[in-house]
Short mmCIF file of C-alpha atoms and ligand atoms in Angstrom, two decimals:
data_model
loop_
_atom_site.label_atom_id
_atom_site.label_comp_id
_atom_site.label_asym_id
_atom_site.label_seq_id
_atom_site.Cartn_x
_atom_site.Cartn_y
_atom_site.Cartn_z
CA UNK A 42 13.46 11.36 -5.30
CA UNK A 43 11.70 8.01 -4.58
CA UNK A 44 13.08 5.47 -5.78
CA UNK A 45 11.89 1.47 -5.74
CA UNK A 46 12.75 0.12 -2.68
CA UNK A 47 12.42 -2.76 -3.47
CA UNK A 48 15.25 -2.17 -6.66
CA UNK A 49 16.96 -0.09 -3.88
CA UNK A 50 17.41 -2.87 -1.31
CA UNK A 51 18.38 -5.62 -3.65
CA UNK A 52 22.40 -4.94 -3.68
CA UNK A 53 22.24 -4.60 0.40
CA UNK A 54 20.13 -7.29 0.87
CA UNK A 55 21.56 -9.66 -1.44
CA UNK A 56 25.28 -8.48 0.98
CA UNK A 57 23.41 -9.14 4.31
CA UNK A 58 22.15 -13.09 2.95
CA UNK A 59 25.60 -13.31 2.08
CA UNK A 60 27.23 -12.53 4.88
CA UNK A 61 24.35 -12.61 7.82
CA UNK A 62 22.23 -15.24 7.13
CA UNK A 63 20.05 -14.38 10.16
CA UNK A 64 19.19 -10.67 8.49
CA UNK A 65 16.30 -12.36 6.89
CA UNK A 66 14.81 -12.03 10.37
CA UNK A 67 14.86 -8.01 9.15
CA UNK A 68 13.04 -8.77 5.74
CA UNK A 69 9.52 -6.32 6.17
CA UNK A 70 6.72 -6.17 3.77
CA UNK A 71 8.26 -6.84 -0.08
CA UNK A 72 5.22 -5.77 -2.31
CA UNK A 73 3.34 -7.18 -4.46
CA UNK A 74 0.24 -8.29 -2.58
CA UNK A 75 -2.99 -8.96 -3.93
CA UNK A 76 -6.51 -10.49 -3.61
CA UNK A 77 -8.03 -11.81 -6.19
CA UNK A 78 -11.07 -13.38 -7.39
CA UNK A 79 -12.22 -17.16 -6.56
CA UNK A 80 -13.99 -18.19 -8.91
CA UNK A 81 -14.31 -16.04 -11.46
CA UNK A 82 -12.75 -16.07 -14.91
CA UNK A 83 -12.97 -14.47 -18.08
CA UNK A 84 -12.47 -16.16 -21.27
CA UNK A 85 -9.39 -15.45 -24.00
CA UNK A 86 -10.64 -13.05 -27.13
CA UNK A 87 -13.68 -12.05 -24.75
CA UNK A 88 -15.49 -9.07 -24.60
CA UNK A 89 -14.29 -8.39 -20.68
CA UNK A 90 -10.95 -9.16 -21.82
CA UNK A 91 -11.01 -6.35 -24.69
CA UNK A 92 -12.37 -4.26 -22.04
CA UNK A 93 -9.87 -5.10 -19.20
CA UNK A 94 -6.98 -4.25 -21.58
CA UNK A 95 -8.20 -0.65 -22.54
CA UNK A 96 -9.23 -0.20 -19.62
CA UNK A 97 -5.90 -0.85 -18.23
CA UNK A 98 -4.47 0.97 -20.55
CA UNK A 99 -6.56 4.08 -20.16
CA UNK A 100 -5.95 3.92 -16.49
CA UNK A 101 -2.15 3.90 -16.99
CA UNK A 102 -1.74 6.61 -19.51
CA UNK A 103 -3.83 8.61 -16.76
CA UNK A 104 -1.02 7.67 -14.26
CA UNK A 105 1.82 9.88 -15.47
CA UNK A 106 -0.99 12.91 -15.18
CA UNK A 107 -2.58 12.24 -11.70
CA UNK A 108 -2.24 9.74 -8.50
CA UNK A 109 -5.29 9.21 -8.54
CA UNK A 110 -8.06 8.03 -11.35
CA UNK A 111 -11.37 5.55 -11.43
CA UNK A 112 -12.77 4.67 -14.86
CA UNK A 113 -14.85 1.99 -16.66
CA UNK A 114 -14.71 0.98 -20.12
CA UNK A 115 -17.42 -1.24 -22.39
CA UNK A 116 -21.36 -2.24 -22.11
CA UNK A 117 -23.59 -3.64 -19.98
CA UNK A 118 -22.95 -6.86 -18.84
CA UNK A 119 -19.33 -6.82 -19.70
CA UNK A 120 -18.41 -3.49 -18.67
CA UNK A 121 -15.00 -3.62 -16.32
CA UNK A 122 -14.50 -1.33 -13.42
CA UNK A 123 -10.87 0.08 -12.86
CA UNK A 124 -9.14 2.37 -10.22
CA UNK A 125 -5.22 2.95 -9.15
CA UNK A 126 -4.36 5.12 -6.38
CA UNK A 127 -0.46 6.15 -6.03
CA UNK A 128 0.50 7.28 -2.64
CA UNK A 129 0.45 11.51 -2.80
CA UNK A 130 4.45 11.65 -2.27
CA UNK A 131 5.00 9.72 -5.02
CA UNK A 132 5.97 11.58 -8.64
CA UNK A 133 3.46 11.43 -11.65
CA UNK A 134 6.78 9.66 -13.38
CA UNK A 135 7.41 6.63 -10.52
CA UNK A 136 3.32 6.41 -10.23
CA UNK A 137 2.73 5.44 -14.42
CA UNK A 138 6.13 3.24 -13.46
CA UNK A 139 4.13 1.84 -10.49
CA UNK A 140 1.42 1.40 -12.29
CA UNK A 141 2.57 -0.25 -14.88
CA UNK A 142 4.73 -2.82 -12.64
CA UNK A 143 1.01 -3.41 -11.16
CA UNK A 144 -0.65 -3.93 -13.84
CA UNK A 145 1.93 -6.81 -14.68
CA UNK A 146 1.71 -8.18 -11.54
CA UNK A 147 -2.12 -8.31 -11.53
CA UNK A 148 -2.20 -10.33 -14.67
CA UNK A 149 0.33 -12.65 -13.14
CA UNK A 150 -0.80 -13.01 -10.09
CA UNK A 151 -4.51 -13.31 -10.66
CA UNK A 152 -4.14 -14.31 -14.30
CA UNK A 153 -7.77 -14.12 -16.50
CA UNK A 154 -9.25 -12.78 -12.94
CA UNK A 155 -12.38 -11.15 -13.12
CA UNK A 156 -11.77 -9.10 -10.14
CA UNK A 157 -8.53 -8.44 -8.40
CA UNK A 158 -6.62 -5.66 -6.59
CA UNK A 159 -2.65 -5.53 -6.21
CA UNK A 160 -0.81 -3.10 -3.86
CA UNK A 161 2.65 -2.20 -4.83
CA UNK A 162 5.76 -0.12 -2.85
CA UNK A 163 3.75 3.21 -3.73
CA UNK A 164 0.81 2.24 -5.07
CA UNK A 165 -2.46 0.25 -5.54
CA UNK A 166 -4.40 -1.27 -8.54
CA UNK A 167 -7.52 -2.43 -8.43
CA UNK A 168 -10.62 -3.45 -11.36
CA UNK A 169 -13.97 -5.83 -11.07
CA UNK A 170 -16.94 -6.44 -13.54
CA UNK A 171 -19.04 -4.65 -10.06
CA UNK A 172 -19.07 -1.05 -9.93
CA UNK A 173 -17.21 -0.27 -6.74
CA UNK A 174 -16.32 3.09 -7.60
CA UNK A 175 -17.59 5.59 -4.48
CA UNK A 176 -18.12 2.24 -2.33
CA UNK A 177 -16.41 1.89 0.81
CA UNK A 178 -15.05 -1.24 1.02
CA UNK A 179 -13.20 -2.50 4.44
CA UNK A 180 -13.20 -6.27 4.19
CA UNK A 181 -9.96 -7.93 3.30
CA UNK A 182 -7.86 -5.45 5.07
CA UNK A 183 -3.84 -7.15 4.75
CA UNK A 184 -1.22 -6.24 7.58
CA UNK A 185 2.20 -6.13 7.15
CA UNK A 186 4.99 -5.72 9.63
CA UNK A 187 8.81 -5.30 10.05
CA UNK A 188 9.76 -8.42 12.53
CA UNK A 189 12.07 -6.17 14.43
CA UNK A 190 9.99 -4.89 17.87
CA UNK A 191 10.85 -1.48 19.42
CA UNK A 192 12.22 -1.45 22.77
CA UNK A 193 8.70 0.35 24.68
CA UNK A 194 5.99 -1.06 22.91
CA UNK A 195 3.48 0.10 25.48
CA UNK A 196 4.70 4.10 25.09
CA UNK A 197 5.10 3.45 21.57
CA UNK A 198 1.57 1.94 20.79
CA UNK A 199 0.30 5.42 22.22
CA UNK A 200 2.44 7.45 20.47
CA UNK A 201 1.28 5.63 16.64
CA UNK A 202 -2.48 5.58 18.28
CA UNK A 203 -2.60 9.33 18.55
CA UNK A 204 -0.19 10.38 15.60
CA UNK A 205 -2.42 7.93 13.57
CA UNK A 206 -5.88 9.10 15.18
CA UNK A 207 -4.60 13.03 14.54
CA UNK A 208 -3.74 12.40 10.81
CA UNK A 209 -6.97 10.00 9.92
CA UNK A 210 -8.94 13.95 11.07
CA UNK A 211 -6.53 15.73 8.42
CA UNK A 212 -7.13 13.02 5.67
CA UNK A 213 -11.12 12.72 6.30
CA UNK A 214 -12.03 16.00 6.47
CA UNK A 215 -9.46 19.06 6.01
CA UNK A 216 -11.00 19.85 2.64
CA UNK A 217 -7.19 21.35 1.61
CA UNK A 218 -5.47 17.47 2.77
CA UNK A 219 -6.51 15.81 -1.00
CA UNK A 220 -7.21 12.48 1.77
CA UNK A 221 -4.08 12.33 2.60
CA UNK A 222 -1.80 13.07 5.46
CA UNK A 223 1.81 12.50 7.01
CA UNK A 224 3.48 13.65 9.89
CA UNK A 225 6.63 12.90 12.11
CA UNK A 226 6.34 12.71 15.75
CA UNK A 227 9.39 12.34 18.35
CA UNK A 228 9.32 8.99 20.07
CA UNK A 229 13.14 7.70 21.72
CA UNK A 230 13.55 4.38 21.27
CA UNK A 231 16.91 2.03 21.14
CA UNK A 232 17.15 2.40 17.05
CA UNK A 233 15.76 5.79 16.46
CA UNK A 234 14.17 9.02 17.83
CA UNK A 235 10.98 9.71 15.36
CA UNK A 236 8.12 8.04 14.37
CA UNK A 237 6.53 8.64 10.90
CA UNK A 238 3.33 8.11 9.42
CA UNK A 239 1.32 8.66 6.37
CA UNK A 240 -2.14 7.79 5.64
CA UNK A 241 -4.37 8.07 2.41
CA UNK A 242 -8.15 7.41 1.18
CA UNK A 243 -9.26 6.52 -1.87
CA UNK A 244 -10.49 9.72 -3.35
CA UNK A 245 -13.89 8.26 -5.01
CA UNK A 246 -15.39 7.88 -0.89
CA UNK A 247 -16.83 10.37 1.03
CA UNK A 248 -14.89 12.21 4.36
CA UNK A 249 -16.83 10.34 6.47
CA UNK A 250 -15.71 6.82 4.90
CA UNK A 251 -12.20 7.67 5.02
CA UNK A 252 -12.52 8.06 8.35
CA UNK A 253 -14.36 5.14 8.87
CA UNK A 254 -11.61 3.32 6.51
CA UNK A 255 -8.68 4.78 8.70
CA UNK A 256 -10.51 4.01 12.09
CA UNK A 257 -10.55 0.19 10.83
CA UNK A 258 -6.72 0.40 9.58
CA UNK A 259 -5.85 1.84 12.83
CA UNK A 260 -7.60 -1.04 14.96
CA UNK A 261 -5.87 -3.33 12.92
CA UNK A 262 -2.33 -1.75 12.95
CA UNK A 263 -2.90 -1.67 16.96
CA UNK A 264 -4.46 -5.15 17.27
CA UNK A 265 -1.71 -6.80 14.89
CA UNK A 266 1.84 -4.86 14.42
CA UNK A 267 2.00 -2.83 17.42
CA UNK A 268 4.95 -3.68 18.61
CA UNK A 269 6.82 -3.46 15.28
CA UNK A 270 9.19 -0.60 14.24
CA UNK A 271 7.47 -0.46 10.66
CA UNK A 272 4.13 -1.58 9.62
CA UNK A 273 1.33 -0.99 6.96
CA UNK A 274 -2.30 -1.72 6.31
CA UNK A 275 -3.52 -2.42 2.71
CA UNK A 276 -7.11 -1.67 2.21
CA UNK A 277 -9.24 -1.48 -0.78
CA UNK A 278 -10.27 2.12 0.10
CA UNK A 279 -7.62 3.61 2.27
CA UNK A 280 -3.74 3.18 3.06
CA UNK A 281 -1.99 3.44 6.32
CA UNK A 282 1.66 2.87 7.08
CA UNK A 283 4.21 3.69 9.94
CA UNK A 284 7.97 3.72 10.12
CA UNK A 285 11.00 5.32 12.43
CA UNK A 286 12.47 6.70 8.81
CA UNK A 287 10.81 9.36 6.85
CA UNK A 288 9.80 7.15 4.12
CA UNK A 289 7.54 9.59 2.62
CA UNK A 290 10.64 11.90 1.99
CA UNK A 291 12.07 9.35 0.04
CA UNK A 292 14.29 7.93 2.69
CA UNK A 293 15.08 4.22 3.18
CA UNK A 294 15.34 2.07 6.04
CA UNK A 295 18.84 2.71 7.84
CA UNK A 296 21.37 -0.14 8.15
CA UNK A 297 20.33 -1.99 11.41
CA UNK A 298 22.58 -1.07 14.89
CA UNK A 299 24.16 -4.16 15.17
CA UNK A 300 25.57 -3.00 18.72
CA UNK A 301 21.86 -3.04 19.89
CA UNK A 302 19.90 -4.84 17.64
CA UNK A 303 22.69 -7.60 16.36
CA UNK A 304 22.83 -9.54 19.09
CA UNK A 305 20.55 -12.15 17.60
CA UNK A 306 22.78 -12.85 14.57
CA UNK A 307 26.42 -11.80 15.09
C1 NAG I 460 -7.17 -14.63 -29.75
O1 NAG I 460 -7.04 -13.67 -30.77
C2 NAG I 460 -5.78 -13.69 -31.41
C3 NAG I 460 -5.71 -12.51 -32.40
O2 NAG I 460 -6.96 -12.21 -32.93
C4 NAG I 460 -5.58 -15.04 -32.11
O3 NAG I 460 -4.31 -15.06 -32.73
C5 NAG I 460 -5.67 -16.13 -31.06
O4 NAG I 460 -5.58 -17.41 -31.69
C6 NAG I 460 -6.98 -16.05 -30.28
N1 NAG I 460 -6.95 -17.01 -29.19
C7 NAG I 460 -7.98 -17.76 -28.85
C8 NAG I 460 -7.78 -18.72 -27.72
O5 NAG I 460 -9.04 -17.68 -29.42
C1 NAG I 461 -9.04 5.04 -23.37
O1 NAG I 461 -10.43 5.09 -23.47
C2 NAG I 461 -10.94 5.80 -24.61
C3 NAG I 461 -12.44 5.81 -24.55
O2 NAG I 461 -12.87 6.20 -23.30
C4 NAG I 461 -10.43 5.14 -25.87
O3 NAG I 461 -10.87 5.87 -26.99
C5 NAG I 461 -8.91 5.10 -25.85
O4 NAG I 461 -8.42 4.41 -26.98
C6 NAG I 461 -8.41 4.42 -24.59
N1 NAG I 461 -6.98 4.51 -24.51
C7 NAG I 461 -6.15 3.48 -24.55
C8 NAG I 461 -4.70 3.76 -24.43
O5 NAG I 461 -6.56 2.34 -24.67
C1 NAG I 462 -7.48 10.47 -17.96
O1 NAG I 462 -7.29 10.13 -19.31
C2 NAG I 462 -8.39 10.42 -20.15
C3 NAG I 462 -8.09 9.89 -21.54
O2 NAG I 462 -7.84 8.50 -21.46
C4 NAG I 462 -8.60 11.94 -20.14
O3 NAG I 462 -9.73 12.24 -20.91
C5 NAG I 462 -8.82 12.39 -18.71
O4 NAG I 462 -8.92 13.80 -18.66
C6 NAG I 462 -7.71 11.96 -17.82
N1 NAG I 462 -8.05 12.30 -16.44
C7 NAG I 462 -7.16 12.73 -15.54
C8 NAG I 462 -7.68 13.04 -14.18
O5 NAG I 462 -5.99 12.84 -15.78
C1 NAG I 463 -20.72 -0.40 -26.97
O1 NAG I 463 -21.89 -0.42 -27.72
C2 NAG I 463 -21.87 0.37 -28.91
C3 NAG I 463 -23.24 0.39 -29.53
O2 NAG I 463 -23.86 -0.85 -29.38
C4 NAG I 463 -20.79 -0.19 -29.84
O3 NAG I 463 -20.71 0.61 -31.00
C5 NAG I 463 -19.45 -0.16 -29.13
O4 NAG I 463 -18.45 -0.78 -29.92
C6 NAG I 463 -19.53 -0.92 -27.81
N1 NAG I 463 -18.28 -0.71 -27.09
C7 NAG I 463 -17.62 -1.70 -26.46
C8 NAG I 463 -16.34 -1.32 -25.81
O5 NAG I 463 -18.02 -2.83 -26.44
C1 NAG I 464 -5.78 -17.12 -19.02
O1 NAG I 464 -5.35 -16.35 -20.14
C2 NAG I 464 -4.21 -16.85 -20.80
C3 NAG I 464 -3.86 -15.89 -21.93
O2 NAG I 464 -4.20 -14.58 -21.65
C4 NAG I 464 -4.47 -18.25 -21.33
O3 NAG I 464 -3.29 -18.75 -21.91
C5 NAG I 464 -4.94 -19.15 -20.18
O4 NAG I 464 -5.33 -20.40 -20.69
C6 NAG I 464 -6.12 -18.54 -19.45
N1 NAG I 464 -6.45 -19.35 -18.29
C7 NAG I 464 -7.71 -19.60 -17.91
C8 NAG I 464 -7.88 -20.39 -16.65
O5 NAG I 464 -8.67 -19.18 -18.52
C1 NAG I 465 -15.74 -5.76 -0.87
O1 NAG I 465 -15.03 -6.25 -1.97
C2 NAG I 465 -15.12 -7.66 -2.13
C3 NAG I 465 -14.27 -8.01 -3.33
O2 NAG I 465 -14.57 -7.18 -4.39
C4 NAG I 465 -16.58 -8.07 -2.33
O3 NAG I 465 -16.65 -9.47 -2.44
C5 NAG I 465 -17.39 -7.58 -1.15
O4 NAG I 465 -18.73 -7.87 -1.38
C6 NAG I 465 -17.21 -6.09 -0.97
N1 NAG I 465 -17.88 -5.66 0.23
C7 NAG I 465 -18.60 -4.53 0.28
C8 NAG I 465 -19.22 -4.21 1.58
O5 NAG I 465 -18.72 -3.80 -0.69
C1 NAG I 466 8.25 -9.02 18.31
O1 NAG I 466 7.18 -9.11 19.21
C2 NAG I 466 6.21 -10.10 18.88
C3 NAG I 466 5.05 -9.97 19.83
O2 NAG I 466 5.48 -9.97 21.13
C4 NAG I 466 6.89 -11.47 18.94
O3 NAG I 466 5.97 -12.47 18.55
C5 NAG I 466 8.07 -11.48 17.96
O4 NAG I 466 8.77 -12.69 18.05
C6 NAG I 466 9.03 -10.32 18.26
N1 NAG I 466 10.05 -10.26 17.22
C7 NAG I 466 11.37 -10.30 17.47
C8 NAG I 466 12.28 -10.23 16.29
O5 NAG I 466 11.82 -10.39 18.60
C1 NAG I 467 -6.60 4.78 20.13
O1 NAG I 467 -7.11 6.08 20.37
C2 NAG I 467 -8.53 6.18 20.30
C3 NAG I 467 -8.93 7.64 20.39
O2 NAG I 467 -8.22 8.30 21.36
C4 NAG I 467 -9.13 5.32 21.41
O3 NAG I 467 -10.53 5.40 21.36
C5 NAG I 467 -8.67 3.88 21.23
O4 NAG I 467 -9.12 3.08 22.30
C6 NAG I 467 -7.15 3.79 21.17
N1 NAG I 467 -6.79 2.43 20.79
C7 NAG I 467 -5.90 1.70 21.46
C8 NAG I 467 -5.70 0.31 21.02
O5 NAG I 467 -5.28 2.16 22.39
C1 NAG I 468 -2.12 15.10 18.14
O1 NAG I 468 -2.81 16.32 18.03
C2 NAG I 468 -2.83 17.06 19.24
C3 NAG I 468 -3.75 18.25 19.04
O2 NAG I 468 -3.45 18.94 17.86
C4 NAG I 468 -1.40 17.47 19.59
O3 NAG I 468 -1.39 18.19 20.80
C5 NAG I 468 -0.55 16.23 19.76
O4 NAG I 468 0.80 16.57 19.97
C6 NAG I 468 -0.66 15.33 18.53
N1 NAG I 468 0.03 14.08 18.83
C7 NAG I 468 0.68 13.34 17.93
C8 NAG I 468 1.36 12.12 18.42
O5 NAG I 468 0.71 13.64 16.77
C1 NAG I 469 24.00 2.18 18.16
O1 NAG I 469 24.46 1.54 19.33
C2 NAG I 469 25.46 2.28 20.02
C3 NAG I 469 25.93 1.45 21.22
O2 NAG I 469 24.84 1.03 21.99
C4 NAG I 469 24.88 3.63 20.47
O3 NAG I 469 25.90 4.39 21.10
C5 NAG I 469 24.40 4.37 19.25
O4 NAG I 469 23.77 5.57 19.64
C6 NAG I 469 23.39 3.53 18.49
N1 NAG I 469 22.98 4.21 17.26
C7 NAG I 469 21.73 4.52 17.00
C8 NAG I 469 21.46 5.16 15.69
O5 NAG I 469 20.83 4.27 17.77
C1 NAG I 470 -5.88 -8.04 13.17
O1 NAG I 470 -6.66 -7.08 13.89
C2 NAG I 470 -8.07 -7.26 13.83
C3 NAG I 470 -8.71 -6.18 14.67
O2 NAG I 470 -8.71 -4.98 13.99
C4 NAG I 470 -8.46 -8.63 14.34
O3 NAG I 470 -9.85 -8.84 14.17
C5 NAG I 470 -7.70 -9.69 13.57
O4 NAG I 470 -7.97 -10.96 14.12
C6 NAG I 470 -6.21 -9.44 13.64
N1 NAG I 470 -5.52 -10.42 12.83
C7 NAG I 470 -4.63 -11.25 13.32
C8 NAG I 470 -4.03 -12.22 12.36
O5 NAG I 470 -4.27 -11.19 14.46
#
């Protein structure tokens, strides 16, 4: 049922540049992102790069069995540390596709790297010569946010603070949840009627570190998107994201009201 969005929005959004120049105002977060390593690189032929490929390689042919997997692969010095997480809606077919598109984009984007992480539309890729595996790791956290604001950001900010703070208890430490939670909540607003969220922990960290990952992700969602109709946090260990659609049912963002929300660009 899911499908790329970012395959899925190319026809419409290549219409609205077209014919609404001003619609790139509506443009929200178009994965990939990534960190990477400064410095840091590893040499052609090397032994970390023999070990980054099977290791990649291992971790991808685990992707079409599970959504999530950590593993390491060599010796020593060179060994390389390697972890994906695809978000729990997605299939085991679109996560070894999402995987795959990541681990293409993590060679591109932090080419001969000897540490990087990439986050895709449903999923996250991540490796390093240091054994993070079971380490909560909060630093770096990235925001993105649709530019479009709801109409009652004070109400709304509430309403994500306590659908968020409910579902963070689910993911951390209902022992059925698999660290991961979603739930729809109503909220009226001039676009839409619901909110939905989702959130996710790596499943290497402990209940209490998801929690403490999702408490951070929260902060920063609150402190830095708030009044947005869509946002998400990447972190290393834990995923957050928020949107008036049910996204996590597969469904894409609806076609903007122009009656209400067009009066910038028509
Ligand atoms: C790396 O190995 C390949 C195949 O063994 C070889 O063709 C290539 O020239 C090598 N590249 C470098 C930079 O050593
Ligand atoms: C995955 O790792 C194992 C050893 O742990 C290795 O034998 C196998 O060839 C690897 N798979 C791939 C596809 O590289
Ligand atoms: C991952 O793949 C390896 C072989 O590369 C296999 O031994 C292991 O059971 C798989 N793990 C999961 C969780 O699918
Ligand atoms: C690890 O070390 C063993 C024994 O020294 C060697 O046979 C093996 O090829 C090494 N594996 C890798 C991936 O370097
Ligand atoms: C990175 O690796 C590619 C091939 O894999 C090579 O062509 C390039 O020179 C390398 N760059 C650095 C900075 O090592
Ligand atoms: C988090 O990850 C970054 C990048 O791998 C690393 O530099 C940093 O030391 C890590 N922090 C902790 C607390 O593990
Ligand atoms: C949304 O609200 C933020 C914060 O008040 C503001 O900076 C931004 O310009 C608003 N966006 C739109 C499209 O009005
Ligand atoms: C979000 O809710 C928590 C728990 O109820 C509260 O401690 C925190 O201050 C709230 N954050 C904001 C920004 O309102
Ligand atoms: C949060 O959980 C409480 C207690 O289960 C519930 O009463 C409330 O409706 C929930 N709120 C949201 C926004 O999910
Ligand atoms: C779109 O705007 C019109 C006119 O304001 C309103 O009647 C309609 O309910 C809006 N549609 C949605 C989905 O909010
Ligand atoms: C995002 O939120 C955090 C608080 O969680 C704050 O420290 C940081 O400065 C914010 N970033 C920006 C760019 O506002």
């Amino acid at each position: 049922m899911a499908h790329y969005r970012s395959v899925s929005l190319i026809i419409p959004f290549l219409l609205a540049y077209l014919i609404l120049p001003s619609l790139v105002y509506l443009s929200h977060a178009d994965p990939p992102y990534q960190l990477c390593s400064e410095p840091g690189y590893y040499a052609v032929n090397s032994t970390f790069q023999n070990n980054y490929d099977n290791l990649v390689a291992n971790l991808s042919s685990n992707a079409s069995l599970s959504n999530f997997y950590s593993t390491s692969y060599g010796n020593n010095t060179y060994r390389v540390y390697g972890q994906y997480m695809c978000l729990n809606y997605v299939s085991n077919q679109d996560c070894r596709k999402c995987i795959d598109l990541a681990s293409q984009d993590i060679l591109r984007l932090c080419p001969n790297d000897t540490e990087a992480i990439v986050w895709e539309e449903f999923c996250q890729l991540r490796y390093s010569g240091q054994d993070f595996i079971g380490h909560l790791n909060i630093t770096g956290n990235i925001w993105k946010d649709n530019v479009m604001n709801v109409s009652q950001p004070d109400q709304f900010k509430l309403v994500v603070n306590t659908s968020l703070q409910n579902l963070s208890k689910v993911a951390a430490f209902d022992p059925l949840s698999d660290m991961y939670a979603t739930g729809a909540v109503e909220f009226k607003d001039a676009s839409a009627s619901m909110l939905y969220a989702l959130v996710q922990c790596g499943r290497d960290i402990s209940g209490s570190d998801c929690n403490i990952c999702l408490q951070q992700a929260i902060k920063d969602v609150l402190a830095n998107c708030s009044f947005s109709v869509g946002a998400r946090i990447l972190s290393r260990s834990c995923y957050l994201r928020y949107e008036q659609y049910a996204f996590y049912e597969g469904k894409t963002a609806p076609e903007p009201n122009q009656t209400t929300q067009g009066g910038k660009f028509i």
